[in-house]
Amino acid sequence: MKAKNRRVLHTAMGWEVNANSFYRIIKQFAAYPEIKNIMITENGACYRDHLVDGKVDDQARVAYFKAYLAALLKAKSEGVNITGYLAWTLMDNFEWAEGYQARFGLVHNDFKTQQRTIKQSGYWWQEFLSK
């Protein structure tokens, strides 16, 4: 059953937000003897972002990243060899299955004018990475 039908936290695309499942799958893969290290190459969430007064206040995406990074760091603290993590994605872009409707970026892209605006999640990452 879809996440929104189960009334659990989900993204604008209906994907369930569940950092504990993220943690469990990292641990599951780390348990395979052939897996020497894990790099998360795409992790992010699509929300209905709106540019208002020159800002995009995407607190749901910030909460998503905080929860998923906490799960990742928990696994790392338990000995999982995590060698990297990449947020998906820097800028809103064309998503093959969703076109320009799905916005995952840390930077809002006005597709008509090409004006870029850093979202609150982008500023959050800046602060997080500077610590």
mmCIF file with all atom_site columns, C-alpha atoms in Angstrom:
data_model
loop_
_atom_site.group_PDB
_atom_site.id
_atom_site.type_symbol
_atom_site.label_atom_id
_atom_site.label_alt_id
_atom_site.label_comp_id
_atom_site.label_asym_id
_atom_site.label_entity_id
_atom_site.label_seq_id
_atom_site.pdbx_PDB_ins_code
_atom_site.Cartn_x
_atom_site.Cartn_y
_atom_site.Cartn_z
_atom_site.occupancy
_atom_site.B_iso_or_equiv
_atom_site.pdbx_formal_charge
_atom_site.auth_seq_id
_atom_site.auth_comp_id
_atom_site.auth_asym_id
_atom_site.auth_atom_id
_atom_site.pdbx_PDB_model_num
ATOM 1   C CA . MET A 1 1   ? 0.000  0.000   0.000   1.00 0.00 ? 1   MET A CA 1
ATOM 2   C CA . LYS A 1 2   ? 1.300  3.468   -0.871  1.00 0.00 ? 2   LYS A CA 1
ATOM 3   C CA . ALA A 1 3   ? 2.709  5.658   1.901   1.00 0.00 ? 3   ALA A CA 1
ATOM 4   C CA . LYS A 1 4   ? 0.048  8.351   1.572   1.00 0.00 ? 4   LYS A CA 1
ATOM 5   C CA . ASN A 1 5   ? -2.691 5.708   1.836   1.00 0.00 ? 5   ASN A CA 1
ATOM 6   C CA . ARG A 1 6   ? -1.074 4.428   5.039   1.00 0.00 ? 6   ARG A CA 1
ATOM 7   C CA . ARG A 1 7   ? -0.961 8.022   6.302   1.00 0.00 ? 7   ARG A CA 1
ATOM 8   C CA . VAL A 1 8   ? 2.748  7.986   6.995   1.00 0.00 ? 8   VAL A CA 1
ATOM 9   C CA . LEU A 1 9   ? 5.200  10.790  6.283   1.00 0.00 ? 9   LEU A CA 1
ATOM 10  C CA . HIS A 1 10  ? 5.878  10.977  2.545   1.00 0.00 ? 10  HIS A CA 1
ATOM 11  C CA . THR A 1 11  ? 7.322  13.198  -0.141  1.00 0.00 ? 11  THR A CA 1
ATOM 12  C CA . ALA A 1 12  ? 5.422  15.063  -2.849  1.00 0.00 ? 12  ALA A CA 1
ATOM 13  C CA . MET A 1 13  ? 5.919  12.019  -5.069  1.00 0.00 ? 13  MET A CA 1
ATOM 14  C CA . GLY A 1 14  ? 4.322  9.759   -2.481  1.00 0.00 ? 14  GLY A CA 1
ATOM 15  C CA . TRP A 1 15  ? 7.574  8.103   -1.429  1.00 0.00 ? 15  TRP A CA 1
ATOM 16  C CA . GLU A 1 16  ? 7.686  7.131   2.234   1.00 0.00 ? 16  GLU A CA 1
ATOM 17  C CA . VAL A 1 17  ? 10.085 9.059   4.467   1.00 0.00 ? 17  VAL A CA 1
ATOM 18  C CA . ASN A 1 18  ? 11.584 6.495   6.832   1.00 0.00 ? 18  ASN A CA 1
ATOM 19  C CA . ALA A 1 19  ? 15.131 7.085   8.045   1.00 0.00 ? 19  ALA A CA 1
ATOM 20  C CA . ASN A 1 20  ? 15.005 3.905   10.132  1.00 0.00 ? 20  ASN A CA 1
ATOM 21  C CA . SER A 1 21  ? 14.526 1.838   6.972   1.00 0.00 ? 21  SER A CA 1
ATOM 22  C CA . PHE A 1 22  ? 17.489 3.676   5.441   1.00 0.00 ? 22  PHE A CA 1
ATOM 23  C CA . TYR A 1 23  ? 19.557 2.690   8.481   1.00 0.00 ? 23  TYR A CA 1
ATOM 24  C CA . ARG A 1 24  ? 18.399 -0.947  8.300   1.00 0.00 ? 24  ARG A CA 1
ATOM 25  C CA . ILE A 1 25  ? 19.236 -1.312  4.596   1.00 0.00 ? 25  ILE A CA 1
ATOM 26  C CA . ILE A 1 26  ? 22.705 0.181   5.166   1.00 0.00 ? 26  ILE A CA 1
ATOM 27  C CA . LYS A 1 27  ? 23.277 -2.339  7.961   1.00 0.00 ? 27  LYS A CA 1
ATOM 28  C CA . GLN A 1 28  ? 21.923 -5.174  5.806   1.00 0.00 ? 28  GLN A CA 1
ATOM 29  C CA . PHE A 1 29  ? 24.281 -4.388  2.926   1.00 0.00 ? 29  PHE A CA 1
ATOM 30  C CA . ALA A 1 30  ? 27.218 -3.871  5.290   1.00 0.00 ? 30  ALA A CA 1
ATOM 31  C CA . ALA A 1 31  ? 26.674 -7.401  6.636   1.00 0.00 ? 31  ALA A CA 1
ATOM 32  C CA . TYR A 1 32  ? 27.472 -8.968  3.236   1.00 0.00 ? 32  TYR A CA 1
ATOM 33  C CA . PRO A 1 33  ? 31.134 -10.072 3.317   1.00 0.00 ? 33  PRO A CA 1
ATOM 34  C CA . GLU A 1 34  ? 31.704 -8.880  -0.260  1.00 0.00 ? 34  GLU A CA 1
ATOM 35  C CA . ILE A 1 35  ? 30.744 -5.296  0.640   1.00 0.00 ? 35  ILE A CA 1
ATOM 36  C CA . LYS A 1 36  ? 33.887 -3.500  1.798   1.00 0.00 ? 36  LYS A CA 1
ATOM 37  C CA . ASN A 1 37  ? 32.460 0.013   1.973   1.00 0.00 ? 37  ASN A CA 1
ATOM 38  C CA . ILE A 1 38  ? 29.261 1.897   1.246   1.00 0.00 ? 38  ILE A CA 1
ATOM 39  C CA . MET A 1 39  ? 28.835 5.181   -0.569  1.00 0.00 ? 39  MET A CA 1
ATOM 40  C CA . ILE A 1 40  ? 25.400 6.763   -0.745  1.00 0.00 ? 40  ILE A CA 1
ATOM 41  C CA . THR A 1 41  ? 25.356 8.421   -4.161  1.00 0.00 ? 41  THR A CA 1
ATOM 42  C CA . GLU A 1 42  ? 21.810 9.807   -4.332  1.00 0.00 ? 42  GLU A CA 1
ATOM 43  C CA . ASN A 1 43  ? 19.687 10.652  -1.320  1.00 0.00 ? 43  ASN A CA 1
ATOM 44  C CA . GLY A 1 44  ? 17.067 13.339  -1.275  1.00 0.00 ? 44  GLY A CA 1
ATOM 45  C CA . ALA A 1 45  ? 13.393 14.185  -1.239  1.00 0.00 ? 45  ALA A CA 1
ATOM 46  C CA . CYS A 1 46  ? 10.972 15.884  -3.579  1.00 0.00 ? 46  CYS A CA 1
ATOM 47  C CA . TYR A 1 47  ? 8.661  18.479  -2.046  1.00 0.00 ? 47  TYR A CA 1
ATOM 48  C CA . ARG A 1 48  ? 6.393  21.136  -3.516  1.00 0.00 ? 48  ARG A CA 1
ATOM 49  C CA . ASP A 1 49  ? 8.752  24.069  -3.204  1.00 0.00 ? 49  ASP A CA 1
ATOM 50  C CA . HIS A 1 50  ? 7.512  27.611  -3.666  1.00 0.00 ? 50  HIS A CA 1
ATOM 51  C CA . LEU A 1 51  ? 9.556  30.737  -4.179  1.00 0.00 ? 51  LEU A CA 1
ATOM 52  C CA . VAL A 1 52  ? 8.033  33.405  -1.907  1.00 0.00 ? 52  VAL A CA 1
ATOM 53  C CA . ASP A 1 53  ? 9.626  36.834  -1.503  1.00 0.00 ? 53  ASP A CA 1
ATOM 54  C CA . GLY A 1 54  ? 12.908 35.526  -2.917  1.00 0.00 ? 54  GLY A CA 1
ATOM 55  C CA . LYS A 1 55  ? 13.106 32.525  -0.557  1.00 0.00 ? 55  LYS A CA 1
ATOM 56  C CA . VAL A 1 56  ? 12.261 28.831  -0.598  1.00 0.00 ? 56  VAL A CA 1
ATOM 57  C CA . ASP A 1 57  ? 11.506 27.672  2.943   1.00 0.00 ? 57  ASP A CA 1
ATOM 58  C CA . ASP A 1 58  ? 11.776 23.905  2.490   1.00 0.00 ? 58  ASP A CA 1
ATOM 59  C CA . GLN A 1 59  ? 11.845 22.803  6.121   1.00 0.00 ? 59  GLN A CA 1
ATOM 60  C CA . ALA A 1 60  ? 10.479 19.354  5.232   1.00 0.00 ? 60  ALA A CA 1
ATOM 61  C CA . ARG A 1 61  ? 13.607 18.722  3.139   1.00 0.00 ? 61  ARG A CA 1
ATOM 62  C CA . VAL A 1 62  ? 15.841 19.977  5.960   1.00 0.00 ? 62  VAL A CA 1
ATOM 63  C CA . ALA A 1 63  ? 14.087 17.584  8.372   1.00 0.00 ? 63  ALA A CA 1
ATOM 64  C CA . TYR A 1 64  ? 14.517 14.769  5.836   1.00 0.00 ? 64  TYR A CA 1
ATOM 65  C CA . PHE A 1 65  ? 18.272 15.340  5.555   1.00 0.00 ? 65  PHE A CA 1
ATOM 66  C CA . LYS A 1 66  ? 18.695 15.630  9.324   1.00 0.00 ? 66  LYS A CA 1
ATOM 67  C CA . ALA A 1 67  ? 16.899 12.316  9.897   1.00 0.00 ? 67  ALA A CA 1
ATOM 68  C CA . TYR A 1 68  ? 18.702 10.441  7.119   1.00 0.00 ? 68  TYR A CA 1
ATOM 69  C CA . LEU A 1 69  ? 22.127 11.768  8.079   1.00 0.00 ? 69  LEU A CA 1
ATOM 70  C CA . ALA A 1 70  ? 21.471 10.783  11.706  1.00 0.00 ? 70  ALA A CA 1
ATOM 71  C CA . ALA A 1 71  ? 20.657 7.251   10.511  1.00 0.00 ? 71  ALA A CA 1
ATOM 72  C CA . LEU A 1 72  ? 23.804 7.190   8.372   1.00 0.00 ? 72  LEU A CA 1
ATOM 73  C CA . LEU A 1 73  ? 25.986 8.421   11.229  1.00 0.00 ? 73  LEU A CA 1
ATOM 74  C CA . LYS A 1 74  ? 24.444 5.841   13.563  1.00 0.00 ? 74  LYS A CA 1
ATOM 75  C CA . ALA A 1 75  ? 25.454 3.068   11.157  1.00 0.00 ? 75  ALA A CA 1
ATOM 76  C CA . LYS A 1 76  ? 28.922 4.585   10.794  1.00 0.00 ? 76  LYS A CA 1
ATOM 77  C CA . SER A 1 77  ? 29.336 4.778   14.576  1.00 0.00 ? 77  SER A CA 1
ATOM 78  C CA . GLU A 1 78  ? 28.489 1.074   14.709  1.00 0.00 ? 78  GLU A CA 1
ATOM 79  C CA . GLY A 1 79  ? 31.377 0.257   12.403  1.00 0.00 ? 79  GLY A CA 1
ATOM 80  C CA . VAL A 1 80  ? 29.870 0.433   8.921   1.00 0.00 ? 80  VAL A CA 1
ATOM 81  C CA . ASN A 1 81  ? 32.549 1.660   6.511   1.00 0.00 ? 81  ASN A CA 1
ATOM 82  C CA . ILE A 1 82  ? 30.701 4.552   4.881   1.00 0.00 ? 82  ILE A CA 1
ATOM 83  C CA . THR A 1 83  ? 32.983 6.337   2.454   1.00 0.00 ? 83  THR A CA 1
ATOM 84  C CA . GLY A 1 84  ? 30.669 9.025   1.131   1.00 0.00 ? 84  GLY A CA 1
ATOM 85  C CA . TYR A 1 85  ? 27.252 10.612  0.935   1.00 0.00 ? 85  TYR A CA 1
ATOM 86  C CA . LEU A 1 86  ? 25.836 12.762  -1.852  1.00 0.00 ? 86  LEU A CA 1
ATOM 87  C CA . ALA A 1 87  ? 22.637 14.742  -1.543  1.00 0.00 ? 87  ALA A CA 1
ATOM 88  C CA . TRP A 1 88  ? 20.300 14.530  -4.511  1.00 0.00 ? 88  TRP A CA 1
ATOM 89  C CA . THR A 1 89  ? 20.590 17.106  -6.014  1.00 0.00 ? 89  THR A CA 1
ATOM 90  C CA . LEU A 1 90  ? 22.286 20.486  -6.205  1.00 0.00 ? 90  LEU A CA 1
ATOM 91  C CA . MET A 1 91  ? 19.677 22.102  -8.468  1.00 0.00 ? 91  MET A CA 1
ATOM 92  C CA . ASP A 1 92  ? 16.117 21.422  -9.471  1.00 0.00 ? 92  ASP A CA 1
ATOM 93  C CA . ASN A 1 93  ? 16.348 19.767  -12.869 1.00 0.00 ? 93  ASN A CA 1
ATOM 94  C CA . PHE A 1 94  ? 14.525 17.619  -15.404 1.00 0.00 ? 94  PHE A CA 1
ATOM 95  C CA . GLU A 1 95  ? 13.601 14.267  -13.848 1.00 0.00 ? 95  GLU A CA 1
ATOM 96  C CA . TRP A 1 96  ? 13.151 11.588  -16.506 1.00 0.00 ? 96  TRP A CA 1
ATOM 97  C CA . ALA A 1 97  ? 9.892  10.185  -15.150 1.00 0.00 ? 97  ALA A CA 1
ATOM 98  C CA . GLU A 1 98  ? 8.456  13.441  -13.759 1.00 0.00 ? 98  GLU A CA 1
ATOM 99  C CA . GLY A 1 99  ? 9.708  16.200  -16.039 1.00 0.00 ? 99  GLY A CA 1
ATOM 100 C CA . TYR A 1 100 ? 10.098 19.601  -14.372 1.00 0.00 ? 100 TYR A CA 1
ATOM 101 C CA . GLN A 1 101 ? 7.430  18.948  -11.711 1.00 0.00 ? 101 GLN A CA 1
ATOM 102 C CA . ALA A 1 102 ? 9.619  17.048  -9.233  1.00 0.00 ? 102 ALA A CA 1
ATOM 103 C CA . ARG A 1 103 ? 11.919 19.352  -7.276  1.00 0.00 ? 103 ARG A CA 1
ATOM 104 C CA . PHE A 1 104 ? 14.754 17.676  -5.379  1.00 0.00 ? 104 PHE A CA 1
ATOM 105 C CA . GLY A 1 105 ? 17.353 20.443  -5.483  1.00 0.00 ? 105 GLY A CA 1
ATOM 106 C CA . LEU A 1 106 ? 19.073 22.469  -2.809  1.00 0.00 ? 106 LEU A CA 1
ATOM 107 C CA . VAL A 1 107 ? 18.831 25.337  -5.270  1.00 0.00 ? 107 VAL A CA 1
ATOM 108 C CA . HIS A 1 108 ? 15.500 26.391  -6.783  1.00 0.00 ? 108 HIS A CA 1
ATOM 109 C CA . ASN A 1 109 ? 15.607 26.804  -10.541 1.00 0.00 ? 109 ASN A CA 1
ATOM 110 C CA . ASP A 1 110 ? 12.997 28.962  -12.252 1.00 0.00 ? 110 ASP A CA 1
ATOM 111 C CA . PHE A 1 111 ? 12.829 27.003  -15.484 1.00 0.00 ? 111 PHE A CA 1
ATOM 112 C CA . LYS A 1 112 ? 11.436 29.965  -17.456 1.00 0.00 ? 112 LYS A CA 1
ATOM 113 C CA . THR A 1 113 ? 14.010 32.591  -16.426 1.00 0.00 ? 113 THR A CA 1
ATOM 114 C CA . GLN A 1 114 ? 16.834 30.279  -15.228 1.00 0.00 ? 114 GLN A CA 1
ATOM 115 C CA . GLN A 1 115 ? 17.014 32.371  -12.030 1.00 0.00 ? 115 GLN A CA 1
ATOM 116 C CA . ARG A 1 116 ? 18.581 30.279  -9.253  1.00 0.00 ? 116 ARG A CA 1
ATOM 117 C CA . THR A 1 117 ? 17.743 30.747  -5.574  1.00 0.00 ? 117 THR A CA 1
ATOM 118 C CA . ILE A 1 118 ? 19.406 28.825  -2.774  1.00 0.00 ? 118 ILE A CA 1
ATOM 119 C CA . LYS A 1 119 ? 16.734 27.062  -0.716  1.00 0.00 ? 119 LYS A CA 1
ATOM 120 C CA . GLN A 1 120 ? 16.811 26.935  3.075   1.00 0.00 ? 120 GLN A CA 1
ATOM 121 C CA . SER A 1 121 ? 18.006 23.320  2.733   1.00 0.00 ? 121 SER A CA 1
ATOM 122 C CA . GLY A 1 122 ? 20.991 24.605  0.745   1.00 0.00 ? 122 GLY A CA 1
ATOM 123 C CA . TYR A 1 123 ? 21.820 27.053  3.495   1.00 0.00 ? 123 TYR A CA 1
ATOM 124 C CA . TRP A 1 124 ? 21.371 24.258  6.053   1.00 0.00 ? 124 TRP A CA 1
ATOM 125 C CA . TRP A 1 125 ? 23.901 22.104  4.172   1.00 0.00 ? 125 TRP A CA 1
ATOM 126 C CA . GLN A 1 126 ? 26.310 25.033  4.069   1.00 0.00 ? 126 GLN A CA 1
ATOM 127 C CA . GLU A 1 127 ? 26.096 25.382  7.845   1.00 0.00 ? 127 GLU A CA 1
ATOM 128 C CA . PHE A 1 128 ? 26.258 21.610  8.431   1.00 0.00 ? 128 PHE A CA 1
ATOM 129 C CA . LEU A 1 129 ? 29.361 21.184  6.276   1.00 0.00 ? 129 LEU A CA 1
ATOM 130 C CA . SER A 1 130 ? 31.153 24.141  7.854   1.00 0.00 ? 130 SER A CA 1
ATOM 131 C CA . LYS A 1 131 ? 31.062 22.534  11.321  1.00 0.00 ? 131 LYS A CA 1
#
